[in-house]
Short mmCIF file of C-alpha atoms and ligand atoms in Angstrom, two decimals:
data_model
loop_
_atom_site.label_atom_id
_atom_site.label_comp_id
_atom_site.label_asym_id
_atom_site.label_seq_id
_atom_site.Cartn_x
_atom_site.Cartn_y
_atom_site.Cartn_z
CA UNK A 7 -6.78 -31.33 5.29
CA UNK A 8 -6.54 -28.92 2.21
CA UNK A 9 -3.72 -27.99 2.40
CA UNK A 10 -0.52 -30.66 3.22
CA UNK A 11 1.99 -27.94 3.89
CA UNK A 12 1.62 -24.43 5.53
CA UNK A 13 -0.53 -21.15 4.69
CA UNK A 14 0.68 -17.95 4.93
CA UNK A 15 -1.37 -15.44 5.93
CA UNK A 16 -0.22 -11.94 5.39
CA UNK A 17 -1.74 -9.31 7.54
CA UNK A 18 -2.82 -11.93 9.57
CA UNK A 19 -2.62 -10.34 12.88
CA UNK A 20 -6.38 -8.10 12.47
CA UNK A 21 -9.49 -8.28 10.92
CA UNK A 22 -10.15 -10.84 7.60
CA UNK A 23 -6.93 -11.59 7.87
CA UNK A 24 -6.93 -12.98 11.67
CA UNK A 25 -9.93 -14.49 11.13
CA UNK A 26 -9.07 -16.54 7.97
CA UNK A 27 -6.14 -17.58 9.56
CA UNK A 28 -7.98 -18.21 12.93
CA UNK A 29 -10.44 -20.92 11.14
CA UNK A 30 -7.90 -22.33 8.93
CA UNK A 31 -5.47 -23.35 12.16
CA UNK A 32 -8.88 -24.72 13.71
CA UNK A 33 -9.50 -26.68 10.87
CA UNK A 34 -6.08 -28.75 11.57
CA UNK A 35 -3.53 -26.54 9.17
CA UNK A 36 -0.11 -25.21 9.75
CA UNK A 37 -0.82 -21.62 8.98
CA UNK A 38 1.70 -18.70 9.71
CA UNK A 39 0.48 -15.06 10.13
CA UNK A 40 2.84 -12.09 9.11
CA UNK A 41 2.24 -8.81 9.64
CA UNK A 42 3.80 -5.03 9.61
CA UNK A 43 2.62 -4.90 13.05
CA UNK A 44 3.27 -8.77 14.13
CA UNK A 45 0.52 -9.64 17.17
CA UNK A 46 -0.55 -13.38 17.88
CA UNK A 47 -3.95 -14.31 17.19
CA UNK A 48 -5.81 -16.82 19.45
CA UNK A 49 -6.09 -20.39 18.40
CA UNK A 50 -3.16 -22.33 16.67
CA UNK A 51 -1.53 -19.87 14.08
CA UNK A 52 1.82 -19.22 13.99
CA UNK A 53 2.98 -15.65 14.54
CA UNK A 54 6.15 -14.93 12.25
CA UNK A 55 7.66 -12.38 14.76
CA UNK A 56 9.74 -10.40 12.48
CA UNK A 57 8.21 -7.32 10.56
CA UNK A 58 6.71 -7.96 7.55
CA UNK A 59 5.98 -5.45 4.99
CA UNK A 60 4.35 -6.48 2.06
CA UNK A 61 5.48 -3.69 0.15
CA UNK A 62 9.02 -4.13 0.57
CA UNK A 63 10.42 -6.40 -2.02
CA UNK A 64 13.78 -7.76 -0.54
CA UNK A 65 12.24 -8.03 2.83
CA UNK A 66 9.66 -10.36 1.53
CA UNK A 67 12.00 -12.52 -0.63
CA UNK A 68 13.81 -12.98 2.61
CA UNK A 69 11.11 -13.27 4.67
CA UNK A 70 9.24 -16.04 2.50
CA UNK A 71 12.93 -17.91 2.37
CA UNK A 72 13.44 -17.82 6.08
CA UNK A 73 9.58 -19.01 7.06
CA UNK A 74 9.59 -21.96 4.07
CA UNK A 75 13.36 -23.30 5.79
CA UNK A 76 11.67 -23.14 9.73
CA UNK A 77 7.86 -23.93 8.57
CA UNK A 78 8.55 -26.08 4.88
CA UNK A 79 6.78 -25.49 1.97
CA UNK A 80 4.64 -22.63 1.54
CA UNK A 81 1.14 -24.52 -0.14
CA UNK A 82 -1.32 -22.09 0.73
CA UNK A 83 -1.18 -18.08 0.62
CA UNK A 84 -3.79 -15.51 1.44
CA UNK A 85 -2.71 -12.19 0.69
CA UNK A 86 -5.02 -10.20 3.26
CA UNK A 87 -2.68 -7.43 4.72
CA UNK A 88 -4.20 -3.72 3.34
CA UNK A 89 -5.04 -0.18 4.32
CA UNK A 90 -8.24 1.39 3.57
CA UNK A 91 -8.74 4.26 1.17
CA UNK A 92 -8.56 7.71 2.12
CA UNK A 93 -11.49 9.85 1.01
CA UNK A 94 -11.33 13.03 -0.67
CA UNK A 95 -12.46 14.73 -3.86
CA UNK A 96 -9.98 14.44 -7.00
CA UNK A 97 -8.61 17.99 -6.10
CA UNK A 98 -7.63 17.31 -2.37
CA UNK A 99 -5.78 13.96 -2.85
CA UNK A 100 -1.89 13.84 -1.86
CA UNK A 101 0.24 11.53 -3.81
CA UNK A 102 1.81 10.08 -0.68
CA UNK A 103 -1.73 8.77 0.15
CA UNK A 104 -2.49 7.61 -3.57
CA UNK A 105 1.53 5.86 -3.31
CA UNK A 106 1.04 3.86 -0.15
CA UNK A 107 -2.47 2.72 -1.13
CA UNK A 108 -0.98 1.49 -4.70
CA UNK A 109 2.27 0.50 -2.86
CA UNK A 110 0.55 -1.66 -0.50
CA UNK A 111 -2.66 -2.88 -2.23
CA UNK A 112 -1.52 -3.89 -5.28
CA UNK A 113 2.13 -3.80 -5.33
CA UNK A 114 2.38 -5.29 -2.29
CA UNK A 115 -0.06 -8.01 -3.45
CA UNK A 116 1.91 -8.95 -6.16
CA UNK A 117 5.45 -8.85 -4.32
CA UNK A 118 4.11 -11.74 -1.82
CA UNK A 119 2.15 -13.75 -4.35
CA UNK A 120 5.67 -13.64 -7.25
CA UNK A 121 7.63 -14.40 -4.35
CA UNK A 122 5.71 -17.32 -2.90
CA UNK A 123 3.83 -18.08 -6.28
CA UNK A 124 6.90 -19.05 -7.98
CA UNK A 125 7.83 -21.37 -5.36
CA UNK A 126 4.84 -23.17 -5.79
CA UNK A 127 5.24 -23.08 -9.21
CA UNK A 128 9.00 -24.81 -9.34
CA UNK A 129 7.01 -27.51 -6.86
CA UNK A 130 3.74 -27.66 -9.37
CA UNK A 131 1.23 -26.88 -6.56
CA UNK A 132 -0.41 -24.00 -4.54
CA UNK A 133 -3.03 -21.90 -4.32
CA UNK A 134 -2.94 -18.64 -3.61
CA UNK A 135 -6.23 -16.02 -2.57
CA UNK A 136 -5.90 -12.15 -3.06
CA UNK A 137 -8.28 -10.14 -0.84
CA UNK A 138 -10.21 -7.37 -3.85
CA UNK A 139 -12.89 -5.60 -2.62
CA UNK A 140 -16.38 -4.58 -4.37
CA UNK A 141 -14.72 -1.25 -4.50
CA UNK A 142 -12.74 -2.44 -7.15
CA UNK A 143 -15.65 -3.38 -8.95
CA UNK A 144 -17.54 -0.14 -8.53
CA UNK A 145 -17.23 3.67 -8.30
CA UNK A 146 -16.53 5.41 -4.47
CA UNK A 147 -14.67 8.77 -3.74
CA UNK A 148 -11.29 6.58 -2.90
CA UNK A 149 -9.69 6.65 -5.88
CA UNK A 150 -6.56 5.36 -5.64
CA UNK A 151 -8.08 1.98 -3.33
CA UNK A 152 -10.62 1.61 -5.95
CA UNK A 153 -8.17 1.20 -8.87
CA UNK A 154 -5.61 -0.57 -6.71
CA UNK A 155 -8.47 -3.18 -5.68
CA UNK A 156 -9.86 -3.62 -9.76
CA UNK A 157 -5.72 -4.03 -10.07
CA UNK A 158 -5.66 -7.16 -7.67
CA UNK A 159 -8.88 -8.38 -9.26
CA UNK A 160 -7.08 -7.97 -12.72
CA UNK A 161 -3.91 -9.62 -11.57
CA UNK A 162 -5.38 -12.60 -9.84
CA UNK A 163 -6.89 -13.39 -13.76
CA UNK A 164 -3.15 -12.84 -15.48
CA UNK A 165 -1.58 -14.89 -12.49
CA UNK A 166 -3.99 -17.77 -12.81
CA UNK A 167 -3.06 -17.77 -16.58
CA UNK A 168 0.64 -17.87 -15.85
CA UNK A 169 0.48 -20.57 -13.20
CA UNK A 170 -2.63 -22.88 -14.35
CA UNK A 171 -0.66 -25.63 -16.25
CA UNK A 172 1.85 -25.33 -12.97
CA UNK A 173 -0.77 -26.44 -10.63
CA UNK A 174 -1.15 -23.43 -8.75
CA UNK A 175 -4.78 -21.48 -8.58
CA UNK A 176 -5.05 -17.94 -8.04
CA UNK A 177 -8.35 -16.54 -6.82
CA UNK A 178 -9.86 -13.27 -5.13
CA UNK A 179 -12.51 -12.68 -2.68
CA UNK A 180 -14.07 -9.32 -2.50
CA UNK A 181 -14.97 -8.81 0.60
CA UNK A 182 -17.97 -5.89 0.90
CA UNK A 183 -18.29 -3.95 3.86
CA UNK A 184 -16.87 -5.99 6.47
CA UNK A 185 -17.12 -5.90 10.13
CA UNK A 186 -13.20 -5.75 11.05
CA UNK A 187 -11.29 -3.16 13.48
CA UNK A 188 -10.10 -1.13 10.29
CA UNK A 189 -13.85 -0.40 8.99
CA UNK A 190 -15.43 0.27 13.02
CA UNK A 191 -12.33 2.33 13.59
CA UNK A 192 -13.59 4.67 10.10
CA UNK A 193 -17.42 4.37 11.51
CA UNK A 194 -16.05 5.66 15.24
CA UNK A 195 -14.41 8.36 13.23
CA UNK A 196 -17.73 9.41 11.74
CA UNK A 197 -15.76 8.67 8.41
CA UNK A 198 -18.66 6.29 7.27
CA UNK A 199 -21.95 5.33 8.71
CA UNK A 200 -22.96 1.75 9.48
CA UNK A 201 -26.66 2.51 8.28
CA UNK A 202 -25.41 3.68 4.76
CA UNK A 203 -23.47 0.72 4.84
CA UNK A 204 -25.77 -1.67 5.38
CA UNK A 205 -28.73 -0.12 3.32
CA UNK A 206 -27.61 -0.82 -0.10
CA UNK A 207 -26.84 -4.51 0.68
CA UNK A 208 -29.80 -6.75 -0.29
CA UNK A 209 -29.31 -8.51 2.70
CA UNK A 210 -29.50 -5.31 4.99
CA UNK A 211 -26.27 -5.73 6.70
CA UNK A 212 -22.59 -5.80 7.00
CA UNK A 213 -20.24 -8.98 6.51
CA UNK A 214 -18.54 -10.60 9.59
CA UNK A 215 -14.93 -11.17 9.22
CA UNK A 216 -15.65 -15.65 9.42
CA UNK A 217 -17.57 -15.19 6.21
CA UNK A 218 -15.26 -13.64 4.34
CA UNK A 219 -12.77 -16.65 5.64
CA UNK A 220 -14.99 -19.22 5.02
CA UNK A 221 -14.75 -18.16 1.05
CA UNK A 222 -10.68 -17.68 0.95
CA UNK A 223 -11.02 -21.53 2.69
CA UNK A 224 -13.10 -22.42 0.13
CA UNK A 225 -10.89 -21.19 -2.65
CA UNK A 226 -7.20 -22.62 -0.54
CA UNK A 227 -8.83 -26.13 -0.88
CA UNK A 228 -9.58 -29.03 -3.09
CA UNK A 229 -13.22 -28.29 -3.00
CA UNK A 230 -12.68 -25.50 -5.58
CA UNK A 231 -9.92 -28.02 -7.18
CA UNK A 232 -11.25 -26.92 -11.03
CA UNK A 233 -11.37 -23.21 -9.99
CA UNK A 234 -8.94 -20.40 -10.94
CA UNK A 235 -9.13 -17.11 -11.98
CA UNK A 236 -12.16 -16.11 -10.25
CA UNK A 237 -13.23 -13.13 -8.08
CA UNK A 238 -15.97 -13.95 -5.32
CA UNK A 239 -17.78 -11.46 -3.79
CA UNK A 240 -18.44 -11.96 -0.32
CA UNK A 241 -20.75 -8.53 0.30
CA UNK A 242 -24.00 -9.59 1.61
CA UNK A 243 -25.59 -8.51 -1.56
CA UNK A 244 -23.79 -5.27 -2.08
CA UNK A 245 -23.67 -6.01 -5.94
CA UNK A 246 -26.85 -6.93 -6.10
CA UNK A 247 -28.42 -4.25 -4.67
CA UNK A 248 -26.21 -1.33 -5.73
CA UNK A 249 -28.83 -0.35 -8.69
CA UNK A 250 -32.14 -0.82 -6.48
CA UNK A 251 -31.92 2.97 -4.79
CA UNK A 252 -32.64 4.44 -8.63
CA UNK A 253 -35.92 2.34 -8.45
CA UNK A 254 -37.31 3.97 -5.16
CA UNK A 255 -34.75 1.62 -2.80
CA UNK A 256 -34.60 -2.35 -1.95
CA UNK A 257 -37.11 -2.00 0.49
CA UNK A 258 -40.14 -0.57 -1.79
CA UNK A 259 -41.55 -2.47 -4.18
CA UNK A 260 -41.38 -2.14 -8.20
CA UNK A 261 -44.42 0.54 -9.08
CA UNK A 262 -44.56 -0.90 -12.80
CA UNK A 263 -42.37 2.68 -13.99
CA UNK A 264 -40.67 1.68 -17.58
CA UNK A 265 -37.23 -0.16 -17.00
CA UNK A 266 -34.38 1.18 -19.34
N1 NAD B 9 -13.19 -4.42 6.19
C1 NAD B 9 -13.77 -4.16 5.01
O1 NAD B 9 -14.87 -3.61 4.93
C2 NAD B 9 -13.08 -4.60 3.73
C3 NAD B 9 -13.86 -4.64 2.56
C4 NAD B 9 -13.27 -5.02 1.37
C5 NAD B 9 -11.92 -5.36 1.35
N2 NAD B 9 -11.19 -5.30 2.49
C6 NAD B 9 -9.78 -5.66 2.40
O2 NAD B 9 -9.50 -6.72 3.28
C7 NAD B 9 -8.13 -6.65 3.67
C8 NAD B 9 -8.06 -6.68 5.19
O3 NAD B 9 -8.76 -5.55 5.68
P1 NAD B 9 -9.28 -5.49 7.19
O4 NAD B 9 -10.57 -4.79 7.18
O5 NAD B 9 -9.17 -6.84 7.81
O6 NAD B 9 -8.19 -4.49 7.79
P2 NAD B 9 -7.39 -4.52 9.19
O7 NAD B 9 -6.75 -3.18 9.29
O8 NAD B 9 -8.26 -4.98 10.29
O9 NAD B 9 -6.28 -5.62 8.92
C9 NAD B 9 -5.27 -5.39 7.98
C10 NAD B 9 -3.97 -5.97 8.50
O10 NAD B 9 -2.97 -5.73 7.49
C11 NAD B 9 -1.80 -5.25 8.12
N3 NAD B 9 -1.01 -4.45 7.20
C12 NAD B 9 -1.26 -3.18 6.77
N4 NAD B 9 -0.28 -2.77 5.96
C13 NAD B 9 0.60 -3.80 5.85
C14 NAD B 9 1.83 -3.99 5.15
N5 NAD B 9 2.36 -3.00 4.40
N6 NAD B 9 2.46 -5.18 5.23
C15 NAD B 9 1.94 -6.17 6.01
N7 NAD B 9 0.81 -6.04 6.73
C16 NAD B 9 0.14 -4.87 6.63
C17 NAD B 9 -2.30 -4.45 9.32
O11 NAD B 9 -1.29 -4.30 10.32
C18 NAD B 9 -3.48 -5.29 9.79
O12 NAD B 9 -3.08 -6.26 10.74
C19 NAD B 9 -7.57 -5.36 3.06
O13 NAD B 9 -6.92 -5.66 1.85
C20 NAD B 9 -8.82 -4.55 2.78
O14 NAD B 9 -8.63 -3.65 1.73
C21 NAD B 9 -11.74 -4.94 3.68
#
């Protein structure tokens, strides 16, 4: 086992979220899934029936109290729970959409993690996995996700400095376009197209929810015992093959042109 006592899962009851929490119960772990809109999951993780909204502060620090007396201490924390980023050109965003993107990507990330983090400091063990995204590491007409996601990245970095000589690890994953509810609910929409998606990946496809888990597992355990501070990309080459459409796309080959 990785973990001795339980992992909390926070938006646990969709998507990267449900399916990080799904293989770490298989695995043999006590894991508890909250969730503003609490469903069970199948296999053995704990639904937390009571609302849970990250980005309310009190809730949380009552919340996090109330599932450490019934469940016991909190070892393990994935902060998955998120909302896409709404699309528009600089001049058509509303601040209400730019506020709960903020509010729940990043402030809401931080609420759970200081609010479980500094348990697991006071104990001297934990670790802890924020869920980034590549759009915080690149440019996309979502403004407010895109600097809320480079936000968790950055945080994840300053809370693994506060919390290293405490034994607790902080890490990210950053997922790229993943195949959850939330992103086939924006393709349905005609919002995004799964060919554009998939194109600029060197690997020519999208991410399935399990791989993205299979990292934050990874980074929860004692086989990453030495690391903290990082921020994985899980994107089935999205980083890698970002650049490639300027030299004629990932599927041509180099024509000898002068590189800059
Ligand atoms: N799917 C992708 O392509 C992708 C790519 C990169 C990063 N991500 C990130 O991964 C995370 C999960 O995304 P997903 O695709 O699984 O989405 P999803 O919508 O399938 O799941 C998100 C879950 O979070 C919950 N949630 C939303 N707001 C909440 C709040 N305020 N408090 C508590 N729970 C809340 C939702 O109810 C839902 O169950 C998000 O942070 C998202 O930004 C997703």
């Amino acid at each position: 086992m990785a973990q001795a006592g339980t992992i909390l899962v926070t938006g646990g009851s969709r998507g990267i979220g449900a399916a990080t929490a799904a293989l770490l119960a298989a695995a043999g772990h006590r894991v508890v899934i909250v969730d503003i809109a609490p469903r069970p999951i199948d296999g053995g993780a704990m639904l937390w029936p009571e609302r849970f909204d990250v980005a309310d502060e009190p809730g949380v620090a009552r919340a996090v109290a109330a599932i450490e007396d019934t469940h016991g201490p909190i070892d393990g924390l994935v902060n998955a729970a998120g909302v896409f980023g709404k699309m528009h050109k600089v001049e058509r965003i509303r601040m209400e959409s730019w506020d709960r993107e903020v509010d729940i990507d990043l402030r809401g990330t931080f609420i759970v993690a200081q609010a479980v983090g500094v348990r697991m400091a006071a104990r001297g063990r934990g670790a802890i996995v924020n869920v980034a995204s590549v759009a915080g590491m690149t440019s996309g007409p979502i403004h407010a996700y895109t600097a809320a996601k480079a936000g968790v990245i950055q945080l994840t970095l300053s809370l693994a400095g506060e919390w290293g000589r405490r034994g607790v690890r902080v890490n990210a994953v950053s997922p790229g376009f993943t195949r959850t509810a939330a992103l086939q609910a924006a393709i349905d929409a005609g919002l995004l197209d799964e060919d554009r998606l998939s194109r600029n990946a060197a690997m020519g496809r999208l991410v399935e929810p399990a791989e993205v888990a299979q990292a934050i597992a990874w980074l929860l355990g004692p086989a990453s015992s030495a690391v903290t501070g990082i921020n994985l990309p899980v994107d089935s080459g999205f980083l890698a093959g970002l650049a490639w459409d300027a030299y004629g796309g990932l599927t041509r080959q180099p024509t000898g042109a002068p590189t800059p």
